[in-house]
Amino acid sequence: MSEAAVDMPPRKSELADPVLIRARGITRRFGPGLPALDAVTLDIRQGEILGLVGESGSGKSTLGRILLGLIAASEGSVTFDDMPMPPLRPTEAQIVFQDALGALNPRRTIGQSIALPLVNAGWSRERRADRISELLQSVGLSPSDAARYPHQFSGGQCQRIVIARALALGPRFLFLDEPVSALDVSVQAQILNLLARVQAEAGLTFLFVSHDLEVVRHFCDRTAVLYRGQLMETGPADELYDAPRHPYTRALRASVLNGGGLPELVPETPGSDAAPGGCRFAARCPKVRPICLIERPPERPVGPDHTTACHALTD
Amino acid sequence: MCALRSLPSPQTKSPAPAAGVEVTGLNISLPGPRGRSAIVRDLSLSCAPGEVLAIVGESGSGKSLTSLAISGLLPEGAHVTGSVRLGGRELTTLSERKWRDLRGREVAMIFQNPRGSLHPMLPVGRQLIEVLRLHRRTRRVEARAEAVKLLTRLGLPDPQNLMLRVPHQLSGGMCQRIALAMALAGRPRLLLADEPTTALDAAVQVEVLRLLAETVAEERIPMILVTHDLAVVEAVADKVLVLYAGEMREYGPVSSVLQRPRHPYTVALTASGPSAAHRRGRLPQIDGTPPAPWDRPPGCSFAPRCANASPICQTELAETGNAHRLRCHNPAEAAHV
């Protein structure tokens, strides 16, 4: 801990901020049965860090991939900077995965890996070399590391390399798909600090996927909660952590381990899936009502810049 | 935690009262790019029946290798000195033949990826019955009845139906419970859990941890829990061993080590998680990376990253304490946290 903990000015995400990505009624089906994403409507504002939480299989990665134009939505529309999608250019948006080592070609030096987007964009050899040195330094590595191979780096260093590659073409939007989930807590702190710095320096917009509510509260401006493809709650990150409204967000919050023993949880009643028309969480919800099984609750405001989709909270 | 201990045991058929596990002066070396290098050095620990000992450390700190040494699963070429005793029996000198008899039965393991430890094509019931027949040498019918009992005890609803499913039809939490049932099938005298909940969602993690804690308390099994998550340690462990670069830094009761950490590394670890204290600000981080095993500095291997380091740290390693052991010349004040 040789570096002192320097506080940055708190960011703020306002309702009035310009919207960078506007997703409307995104549905994605991967086959028969319930869709992986079910009419998700979400705005990502310019310069904000939006956290996306939910259990595995809730559609977090699918949503990110649709927003990047990597896969198509079955229904609904996405606009980027008010332009319809696709095509989204790699100069605008990039992605960082959880498995950094797996995202790097083991037979290429990291310099070659970082160069690839620059080659594709037609950069000259000299400009590429300069840019690679600059990028490596900006993520806390040395320019001489460019000649080394991925296996010579630790997990945290690989994540730095992947971040450098994602930043190569100066994108405005990064989709960070569980970038710190596989890292040890000390390395996680290093990567979160690095991401916060590059975000602030270039005014980037992040969609940050995590299943760790504490990390999201720390790192994000706003949080969106997905449950089996449906958006449950969206609001300021602090508020979602300190005063969650939706029963599912409350259940998530209750399962955070922070000192002391194991929290008491509402037992899950598996196997009773909701009917396709209703709220997906109804089968596990402690506040379930008959209407929840039939009709999907609309999103309603429950506070400033805070919406939730729940029948039990409307009256 | 304490409340769990008093839960009534639905069925008590433990073997002769199992003694705990005792590791003394364990050294593990592996062949590496610069010749043989010591990965784990001079490690001692003990875990009594019904107790949960957590081993924490960053990736590469040797925590998994330690658990592999205790389960006799070290890779080819690994060289071990020191002693690992389970119920008074020395394990490091056992032949592979003896190990095959012991491993999975007396020493049971649970790993991070529950689906990976199950056969993807076979119904989970068949896999569990196979393990039960192997360990208990019973007939199929009896093994089946025992399987149903075991699953019921682990809180799995409708076990008859569940046993017909294959792993991909089950959630990660269910698979981890099946894996636990298989681990318990041999009535183990030691349970080794290597990151058992790391791949699980928060709510499922809580359920699986509760189940592990209850099982260990009811069956009076010692459990060694390998994890990098300090919140998990606080929630279920009684004792914690902090490893750095293959060496013990701090070792003692969780209430003492995590509430009042003395070693600068433990202090930094407990501080680097996100918490309300430094919301939105920069997280306190430990700069640099742990040394490679072949590149370990003399003295304290944490010294190059340590804010408290003094010249003596570069040459010698000090060890103090009894119940709360510590290897540091310049520890933080006891009332730090």
XYZ file of C-alpha atoms in Angstrom:
652
model
C 0.000 0.000 0.000
C 2.658 2.486 -0.897
C 0.124 4.627 -2.694
C -2.086 6.648 -0.411
C -5.805 6.274 -0.885
C -6.755 9.413 -2.759
C -10.427 10.133 -2.996
C -11.770 11.177 -6.330
C -14.609 13.638 -6.617
C -17.827 11.628 -6.496
C -19.364 11.144 -9.888
C -22.963 11.789 -10.474
C -25.309 10.442 -13.033
C -28.303 12.662 -13.652
C -31.568 11.948 -15.349
C -30.903 14.924 -17.601
C -27.526 13.620 -18.839
C -27.426 12.814 -22.547
C -28.113 9.168 -23.314
C -25.392 7.247 -25.151
C -27.138 3.899 -25.540
C -30.887 3.580 -25.634
C -32.289 0.058 -25.508
C -36.034 -0.362 -26.031
C -37.947 -3.577 -25.445
C -34.994 -5.887 -26.046
C -36.064 -9.523 -26.267
C -33.737 -12.329 -27.199
C -34.759 -15.944 -27.729
C -32.261 -18.757 -27.999
C -34.821 -21.459 -28.698
C -38.166 -22.604 -27.397
C -39.105 -21.759 -23.853
C -38.692 -18.547 -21.946
C -36.605 -15.888 -23.706
C -33.137 -15.111 -22.312
C -34.078 -11.443 -22.312
C -37.651 -10.302 -22.007
C -38.499 -6.757 -23.140
C -35.624 -4.974 -21.403
C -35.696 -1.198 -21.658
C -32.622 0.625 -20.431
C -30.705 3.874 -20.974
C -26.968 4.178 -20.542
C -25.981 7.812 -20.098
C -22.824 9.390 -21.420
C -19.962 9.199 -18.957
C -21.684 7.002 -16.398
C -20.770 3.619 -14.993
C -23.866 1.470 -15.044
C -23.654 -1.708 -12.991
C -25.555 -4.781 -14.136
C -26.168 -7.452 -11.514
C -28.031 -10.740 -11.482
C -27.363 -14.440 -10.988
C -25.783 -16.566 -13.682
C -28.170 -17.134 -16.548
C -30.066 -13.918 -15.890
C -29.077 -12.476 -19.288
C -26.366 -10.001 -18.253
C -23.869 -11.043 -20.921
C -26.559 -11.431 -23.568
C -27.731 -7.865 -22.950
C -24.168 -6.548 -23.222
C -23.564 -8.417 -26.441
C -26.739 -7.037 -27.969
C -25.770 -3.495 -26.963
C -22.413 -4.024 -28.683
C -24.083 -5.407 -31.792
C -22.290 -8.740 -31.404
C -25.584 -10.597 -31.522
C -28.948 -9.391 -32.743
C -32.013 -8.898 -30.595
C -35.079 -10.946 -31.503
C -37.222 -7.901 -30.836
C -36.645 -4.320 -29.814
C -34.232 -1.611 -30.831
C -30.907 -0.178 -29.729
C -29.571 3.237 -30.609
C -26.022 4.418 -29.988
C -25.647 8.191 -29.859
C -29.139 8.377 -31.410
C -27.976 6.338 -34.411
C -29.715 3.024 -34.976
C -27.642 -0.117 -34.448
C -25.923 -2.067 -35.938
C -23.316 -1.540 -37.213
C -21.282 -0.421 -34.226
C -17.652 0.228 -35.045
C -14.822 -1.094 -32.859
C -13.651 2.493 -32.538
C -16.824 3.239 -30.577
C -17.338 0.269 -28.288
C -15.212 -2.515 -26.871
C -15.537 -5.457 -24.537
C -13.472 -6.828 -21.618
C -14.120 -10.385 -20.457
C -13.697 -12.145 -17.120
C -11.167 -14.666 -18.405
C -8.355 -12.352 -19.492
C -5.858 -15.112 -20.224
C -8.436 -16.856 -22.426
C -9.067 -13.599 -24.286
C -5.442 -13.355 -25.391
C -3.931 -15.467 -28.156
C -1.269 -17.564 -26.382
C 0.931 -17.653 -29.476
C 1.065 -13.904 -29.979
C 3.136 -11.491 -27.931
C 0.976 -9.050 -26.061
C 2.325 -6.310 -28.323
C 0.924 -8.211 -31.319
C -2.403 -8.707 -29.535
C -2.733 -5.030 -28.703
C -1.662 -4.102 -32.235
C -4.414 -6.092 -33.898
C -7.241 -3.553 -33.583
C -4.789 -0.869 -34.733
C -3.773 -2.957 -37.764
C -7.425 -3.461 -38.607
C -7.975 0.287 -38.390
C -5.082 0.900 -40.789
C -2.516 2.420 -38.450
C 1.076 2.609 -39.685
C 3.807 0.541 -38.040
C 5.435 3.512 -36.293
C 2.199 4.940 -34.939
C 1.268 1.464 -33.710
C 4.532 1.052 -31.793
C 4.078 4.421 -30.107
C 0.465 3.706 -29.261
C 1.299 0.284 -27.772
C 3.977 1.801 -25.504
C 1.575 4.502 -24.440
C -1.216 2.001 -23.725
C 1.010 -0.349 -21.737
C 2.202 2.523 -19.595
C -1.313 3.780 -19.034
C -2.343 0.396 -17.583
C 0.722 0.188 -15.357
C 2.915 -2.110 -17.472
C 6.247 -1.425 -19.105
C 6.657 -0.869 -22.880
C 9.247 -3.653 -22.861
C 6.468 -6.082 -21.826
C 5.169 -5.905 -25.418
C 7.597 -8.648 -26.450
C 6.375 -11.118 -23.823
C 3.644 -13.767 -24.077
C 0.390 -13.986 -22.082
C 1.496 -16.979 -19.981
C 4.345 -14.888 -18.585
C 1.860 -12.600 -16.845
C -0.327 -13.013 -13.779
C -4.139 -12.911 -13.972
C -4.245 -9.274 -12.907
C -1.588 -8.304 -15.448
C -3.485 -10.141 -18.210
C -6.569 -8.142 -17.282
C -4.468 -4.955 -17.638
C -3.337 -6.108 -21.096
C -6.913 -6.811 -22.183
C -7.962 -3.381 -20.938
C -5.085 -1.799 -22.890
C -6.241 -3.603 -26.035
C -9.836 -2.502 -25.481
C -8.666 1.107 -25.160
C -6.409 0.954 -28.246
C -8.760 2.718 -30.635
C -10.073 5.199 -28.094
C -13.612 3.818 -27.720
C -16.358 5.759 -25.962
C -18.095 2.748 -24.458
C -16.731 -0.334 -22.713
C -18.759 -3.421 -21.854
C -16.960 -4.929 -18.856
C -18.225 -8.478 -18.407
C -17.218 -9.525 -14.861
C -13.724 -8.057 -15.265
C -12.746 -8.531 -11.615
C -14.744 -11.627 -10.627
C -11.835 -14.024 -11.089
C -9.303 -11.842 -9.279
C -8.029 -11.887 -5.726
C -9.192 -9.015 -3.578
C -5.864 -7.160 -3.655
C -5.631 -7.479 -7.446
C -9.311 -6.595 -7.765
C -8.573 -3.294 -6.008
C -5.740 -2.587 -8.471
C -7.960 -3.243 -11.509
C -10.930 -1.256 -10.167
C -8.622 1.686 -9.461
C -7.184 1.409 -12.976
C -10.643 1.285 -14.573
C -11.832 4.251 -12.501
C -8.821 6.245 -13.646
C -9.172 5.517 -17.384
C -12.898 6.160 -17.157
C -12.380 9.550 -15.531
C -9.512 10.549 -17.837
C -11.344 9.884 -21.075
C -14.921 10.401 -19.901
C -15.800 6.846 -20.946
C -19.129 5.151 -20.488
C -19.074 1.704 -18.842
C -21.559 -1.107 -18.565
C -20.087 -3.110 -15.685
C -21.340 -6.637 -15.063
C -20.743 -8.178 -11.668
C -22.421 -10.494 -9.238
C -20.787 -8.717 -6.315
C -23.181 -6.101 -4.985
C -20.486 -4.460 -2.868
C -18.156 -3.990 -5.831
C -21.028 -2.512 -7.844
C -21.968 -0.143 -5.039
C -18.374 1.004 -4.806
C -17.642 1.352 -8.500
C -20.886 2.283 -10.261
C -23.117 5.321 -10.506
C -26.294 3.403 -11.144
C -27.262 -0.244 -10.877
C -29.676 -2.310 -12.951
C -30.867 -5.652 -11.575
C -31.773 -8.488 -13.930
C -33.613 -11.643 -12.962
C -34.084 -14.367 -15.587
C -34.162 -11.871 -18.408
C -36.411 -9.287 -16.818
C -35.320 -5.978 -15.372
C -36.366 -5.824 -11.714
C -34.980 -2.535 -10.464
C -32.835 0.369 -11.660
C -31.535 3.183 -9.526
C -28.577 4.973 -7.943
C -25.961 2.420 -6.839
C -25.934 3.619 -3.217
C -29.697 3.523 -2.948
C -29.964 0.030 -4.399
C -27.488 -1.184 -1.809
C -28.685 0.772 1.200
C -32.412 0.742 0.519
C -33.341 -1.837 -2.125
C -37.036 -1.847 -3.007
C -37.727 -4.879 -5.170
C -38.044 -8.173 -3.252
C -35.379 -9.721 -5.470
C -32.901 -6.897 -4.897
C -33.637 -7.226 -1.198
C -32.864 -10.940 -1.366
C -29.607 -10.191 -3.196
C -28.696 -7.572 -0.644
C -29.472 -9.975 2.190
C -27.033 -12.538 0.854
C -24.039 -10.186 0.917
C -21.508 -11.530 3.387
C -20.034 -8.677 5.354
C -18.627 -9.686 8.651
C -20.259 -11.874 11.233
C -22.028 -15.121 10.482
C -24.172 -16.336 7.640
C -27.233 -14.239 6.873
C -30.692 -15.760 7.208
C -32.286 -16.082 3.790
C -35.784 -16.633 2.554
C -35.653 -20.240 1.395
C -35.914 -20.752 -2.315
C -38.746 -22.853 -3.638
C -37.311 -24.257 -6.828
C -39.127 -25.982 -9.626
C -42.194 -23.745 -9.747
C -41.453 -21.466 -12.655
C -43.689 -18.534 -13.309
C -46.042 -18.549 -16.260
C -44.531 -16.759 -19.277
C -46.884 -13.831 -18.852
C -46.075 -12.948 -15.278
C -43.149 -11.750 -13.192
C -40.235 -14.180 -13.375
C -39.457 -13.726 -9.722
C -42.998 -14.632 -8.612
C -42.025 -18.276 -7.988
C -39.488 -17.252 -5.345
C -41.018 -14.028 -4.132
C -42.000 -13.679 -0.478
C -44.536 -10.975 -1.433
C -46.150 -12.799 -4.333
C -49.773 -11.995 -5.211
C -52.122 -13.721 -7.640
C -51.670 -10.964 -10.230
C -47.883 -11.553 -10.303
C -48.418 -14.942 -11.960
C -50.559 -13.526 -14.745
C -49.405 -10.028 -15.482
C -45.911 -8.663 -15.669
C -45.557 -5.598 -13.431
C -44.733 -2.384 -15.273
C -41.704 -0.325 -14.289
C -42.703 2.481 -11.991
C -40.730 5.234 -10.303
C -40.200 4.699 -6.581
C -37.849 7.633 -6.057
C -35.760 10.103 -8.002
C -34.084 8.246 -10.874
C -35.167 4.967 -9.285
C -37.632 2.548 -10.891
C -38.805 -0.908 -10.000
C -41.112 -3.468 -11.561
C -43.192 -4.984 -8.795
C -46.931 -5.313 -8.176
C -46.427 -5.504 -4.427
C -44.844 -2.058 -4.280
C -47.455 -0.126 -6.202
C -49.925 0.553 -3.440
C -22.097 -19.641 13.358
C -22.486 -20.749 16.931
C -26.214 -21.232 16.459
C -25.540 -23.769 13.740
C -23.467 -25.874 16.077
C -26.436 -26.640 18.285
C -28.606 -28.026 15.499
C -29.810 -31.527 16.257
C -28.195 -34.185 14.150
C -30.803 -36.147 12.197
C -28.646 -39.219 12.145
C -25.378 -39.936 13.907
C -23.362 -42.831 12.626
C -19.903 -41.345 12.778
C -17.056 -43.848 12.880
C -14.772 -44.014 15.902
C -14.260 -40.451 17.125
C -12.119 -38.926 14.391
C -9.107 -36.939 15.444
C -8.086 -33.891 13.481
C -5.445 -33.157 10.919
C -1.982 -31.952 11.873
C 0.531 -30.501 9.411
C 4.067 -29.730 10.618
C 6.933 -28.174 8.726
C 5.475 -28.902 5.306
C 7.689 -28.036 2.342
C 6.589 -28.623 -1.238
C 8.876 -28.043 -4.178
C 8.192 -28.383 -7.882
C 10.464 -28.470 -10.901
C 10.237 -25.107 -12.622
C 11.856 -23.020 -15.352
C 14.904 -22.336 -13.175
C 15.299 -25.765 -11.623
C 13.470 -27.027 -8.566
C 11.930 -24.311 -6.431
C 10.118 -24.347 -3.119
C 6.470 -23.408 -3.537
C 5.312 -23.986 0.038
C 7.798 -23.473 2.850
C 7.742 -24.506 6.490
C 3.985 -24.648 6.848
C 2.340 -25.877 10.027
C -1.350 -26.016 10.805
C -3.891 -28.060 12.663
C -7.617 -28.555 12.397
C -9.683 -30.344 15.023
C -12.889 -32.336 14.406
C -15.829 -30.011 13.870
C -13.505 -27.110 13.191
C -13.219 -25.053 10.000
C -9.741 -23.868 9.078
C -9.543 -21.403 6.222
C -6.408 -20.983 4.121
C -6.395 -17.622 2.361
C -3.947 -16.135 -0.072
C -3.675 -14.802 -3.601
C -3.456 -17.067 -6.613
C 0.002 -18.582 -6.658
C 0.399 -18.364 -2.887
C 0.414 -22.148 -2.589
C -2.972 -22.620 -0.954
C -4.286 -25.128 -3.474
C -0.962 -26.976 -3.539
C -1.175 -27.346 0.236
C -4.630 -28.862 -0.033
C -3.431 -31.160 -2.823
C -0.566 -32.295 -0.591
C -3.005 -33.135 2.180
C -5.158 -35.122 -0.250
C -2.190 -36.893 -1.861
C -2.918 -35.367 -5.253
C 0.329 -33.505 -5.877
C 1.481 -33.430 -9.480
C 4.258 -35.647 -10.755
C 7.689 -34.377 -9.743
C 6.504 -32.645 -6.583
C 8.765 -33.185 -3.630
C 7.387 -33.089 -0.083
C 9.105 -32.938 3.278
C 7.536 -32.451 6.681
C 4.566 -34.248 8.050
C 0.825 -34.457 7.445
C -0.987 -36.562 10.023
C -4.651 -37.462 10.003
C -5.914 -39.077 13.174
C -2.331 -39.890 14.096
C -1.541 -41.529 10.757
C 1.269 -40.129 8.623
C 0.055 -39.343 5.099
C 3.145 -38.016 3.311
C 4.821 -41.435 3.180
C 1.782 -43.396 1.983
C 2.119 -45.341 -1.235
C -0.214 -44.511 -4.112
C -1.964 -47.828 -3.449
C -2.702 -46.894 0.140
C -3.772 -43.445 -1.010
C -6.311 -44.923 -3.392
C -7.902 -46.643 -0.470
C -7.907 -43.490 1.635
C -8.641 -40.695 -0.777
C -12.292 -39.943 -1.339
C -13.161 -42.112 1.647
C -11.248 -40.797 4.647
C -10.065 -37.641 2.919
C -12.923 -36.175 0.893
C -12.716 -33.220 -1.435
C -15.012 -30.604 -2.910
C -13.830 -28.375 -5.718
C -14.747 -25.035 -7.193
C -16.526 -26.290 -10.286
C -19.264 -28.662 -9.119
C -20.324 -29.627 -12.635
C -16.759 -30.480 -13.535
C -16.569 -33.008 -10.711
C -19.643 -34.871 -11.971
C -19.907 -37.033 -15.078
C -21.942 -34.989 -17.565
C -23.748 -37.911 -19.178
C -24.729 -40.038 -16.176
C -27.682 -39.391 -13.876
C -26.369 -37.931 -10.614
C -28.099 -40.644 -8.584
C -26.168 -43.348 -10.390
C -22.911 -41.507 -9.686
C -23.741 -41.145 -6.018
C -24.759 -44.804 -5.710
C -21.518 -45.869 -7.371
C -19.500 -43.938 -4.790
C -21.582 -45.308 -1.924
C -21.143 -48.897 -3.129
C -17.419 -48.392 -3.541
C -16.880 -46.873 -0.117
C -19.366 -48.831 1.936
C -19.276 -52.057 -0.078
C -23.040 -52.394 0.098
C -25.558 -53.762 -2.346
C -27.203 -51.495 -4.898
C -30.570 -51.431 -3.107
C -29.034 -50.402 0.169
C -26.824 -47.844 -1.553
C -29.884 -46.364 -3.237
C -31.722 -46.040 0.064
C -28.617 -44.471 1.596
C -28.349 -42.030 -1.335
C -31.923 -40.876 -0.795
C -31.204 -40.411 2.910
C -28.060 -38.452 2.220
C -29.738 -36.115 -0.273
C -32.684 -35.546 2.054
C -30.276 -34.665 4.816
C -28.591 -32.130 2.545
C -31.918 -30.416 2.050
C -32.504 -31.452 -1.541
C -36.211 -31.719 -2.309
C -37.647 -34.790 -4.046
C -34.397 -36.836 -4.078
C -35.918 -39.780 -6.017
C -36.655 -37.537 -8.958
C -33.449 -35.558 -8.583
C -31.329 -38.685 -8.829
C -32.589 -39.303 -12.366
C -31.311 -35.974 -13.635
C -27.973 -35.321 -15.324
C -25.752 -32.444 -14.166
C -26.709 -29.930 -16.863
C -30.329 -30.133 -15.724
C -29.340 -28.956 -12.251
C -28.255 -25.566 -10.968
C -24.704 -24.932 -9.765
C -25.851 -24.977 -6.153
C -27.608 -28.331 -6.598
C -24.535 -29.796 -8.277
C -22.375 -28.594 -5.390
C -24.772 -30.303 -2.956
C -24.545 -33.533 -4.951
C -20.759 -33.201 -4.866
C -20.981 -32.758 -1.102
C -23.169 -35.856 -0.831
C -20.526 -37.809 -2.762
C -17.815 -36.427 -0.487
C -19.774 -37.525 2.584
C -20.512 -40.954 1.134
C -17.296 -42.416 2.554
C -17.897 -40.916 6.019
C -14.699 -38.894 5.714
C -12.378 -37.986 8.553
C -11.304 -34.823 6.748
C -13.099 -32.552 4.295
C -11.063 -30.385 1.930
C -13.043 -27.680 0.176
C -11.134 -25.727 -2.470
C -13.051 -22.532 -3.317
C -16.372 -24.421 -2.965
C -18.621 -21.397 -3.488
C -16.530 -19.156 -5.732
C -18.495 -20.075 -8.853
C -21.902 -19.700 -7.181
C -24.293 -16.769 -6.966
C -24.517 -14.878 -3.701
C -27.724 -16.460 -2.384
C -26.646 -19.973 -3.364
C -23.241 -19.331 -1.824
C -24.889 -18.610 1.513
C -26.917 -21.841 1.325
C -23.929 -24.006 0.421
C -21.744 -22.424 3.109
C -24.455 -23.026 5.682
C -24.716 -26.637 4.603
C -20.945 -27.113 4.858
C -20.810 -25.519 8.300
C -23.713 -27.632 9.556
C -22.282 -30.833 8.129
C -18.877 -30.255 9.669
C -20.411 -29.489 13.054
C -22.844 -32.409 13.012
C -20.464 -35.032 11.734
C -17.516 -33.707 13.745
C -15.280 -33.604 10.662
C -12.365 -31.192 10.401
C -12.721 -29.021 7.300
C -9.973 -27.152 5.494
C -11.476 -24.403 3.383
C -9.303 -22.874 0.680
C -10.587 -19.502 -0.467
C -9.536 -16.019 -1.446
C -12.739 -14.467 -0.112
C -12.300 -12.999 3.359
C -16.057 -12.549 3.734
C -16.493 -16.319 3.365
C -13.787 -16.877 5.984
C -15.503 -14.556 8.426
C -18.836 -16.237 7.844
C -17.878 -19.878 8.437
C -14.292 -20.401 9.593
C -12.997 -20.803 13.140
C -9.316 -20.404 12.320
C -7.522 -18.765 9.419
C -4.074 -19.179 7.941
C -2.860 -16.304 5.762
C -0.412 -17.480 3.105
C 1.859 -15.232 1.114
C 4.311 -16.606 -1.446
C 4.003 -20.076 0.059
C 4.703 -19.034 3.622
C 2.540 -18.504 6.685
C 2.233 -14.817 7.531
C -0.435 -14.920 10.184
C -2.356 -17.803 11.722
C -4.943 -17.930 14.470
C -8.609 -17.634 15.385
C -10.686 -15.729 12.799
C -11.949 -13.376 15.492
C -8.374 -12.390 16.256
C -6.679 -12.456 12.839
C -9.378 -10.731 10.793
C -10.671 -8.362 13.464
C -7.228 -7.341 14.705
C -4.811 -8.156 11.876
C -1.167 -7.583 12.787
C 0.750 -8.501 9.652
C 0.912 -5.627 7.140
C -0.173 -8.048 4.391
C -3.288 -9.139 6.291
C -4.000 -5.501 7.140
C -3.768 -4.591 3.452
C -5.922 -7.562 2.405
C -8.695 -6.708 4.832
C -8.572 -3.087 3.673
C -8.644 -3.650 -0.090
C -12.215 -4.897 -0.350
C -14.838 -2.320 -1.287
C -16.657 -1.036 1.764
C -18.629 1.960 2.867
C -15.489 3.537 4.303
C -14.014 4.511 0.977
C -17.036 4.614 -1.231
C -16.351 5.773 -4.760
C -12.812 6.674 -3.864
C -9.678 4.872 -4.688
C -9.461 1.439 -3.075
C -6.373 0.900 -0.959
C -4.244 -1.406 -3.068
C -1.069 -3.387 -2.540
C 1.248 -2.295 -5.316
C 3.309 -4.825 -7.197
C 2.935 -8.590 -7.448
C 4.074 -11.515 -5.297
C 7.540 -12.835 -6.167
C 7.924 -15.895 -8.388
C 8.956 -18.965 -6.378
C 12.418 -18.987 -8.021
C 12.828 -15.295 -7.379
C 11.949 -15.107 -3.723
C 13.961 -12.515 -1.787
C 15.762 -13.588 1.396
C 14.161 -12.662 4.686
C 10.475 -11.769 4.444
C 9.128 -12.255 0.923
C 6.526 -9.532 1.462
C 9.168 -6.917 2.379
C 9.468 -5.394 -1.142
C 5.734 -4.532 -1.072
C 5.510 -3.713 2.613
C 5.082 -0.199 3.943
C 6.511 -1.173 7.341
C 9.623 -2.909 6.029
C 12.919 -2.191 7.781
C 16.452 -3.455 6.943
C 16.142 -6.565 9.116
C 13.147 -7.728 7.023
C 15.504 -8.230 4.090
C 17.576 -10.801 5.919
C 15.541 -12.579 8.576
C 12.056 -13.841 9.251
C 10.713 -13.460 12.766
C 7.977 -15.589 14.269
C 6.035 -14.659 17.352
C 2.838 -15.620 19.094
C 1.245 -18.844 20.124
C -2.517 -18.892 19.614
C -2.228 -16.060 17.112
C 1.002 -16.681 15.243
C 2.691 -13.955 13.275
C 5.759 -13.688 11.074
C 6.740 -10.037 11.029
C 9.352 -7.727 12.498
C 7.155 -4.639 12.343
C 3.544 -5.677 12.915
C 0.677 -3.226 13.019
C -0.598 -2.195 16.423
C -2.833 -4.829 17.994
C -5.764 -2.419 18.266
C -5.573 -1.503 14.591
C -9.097 -2.385 13.491
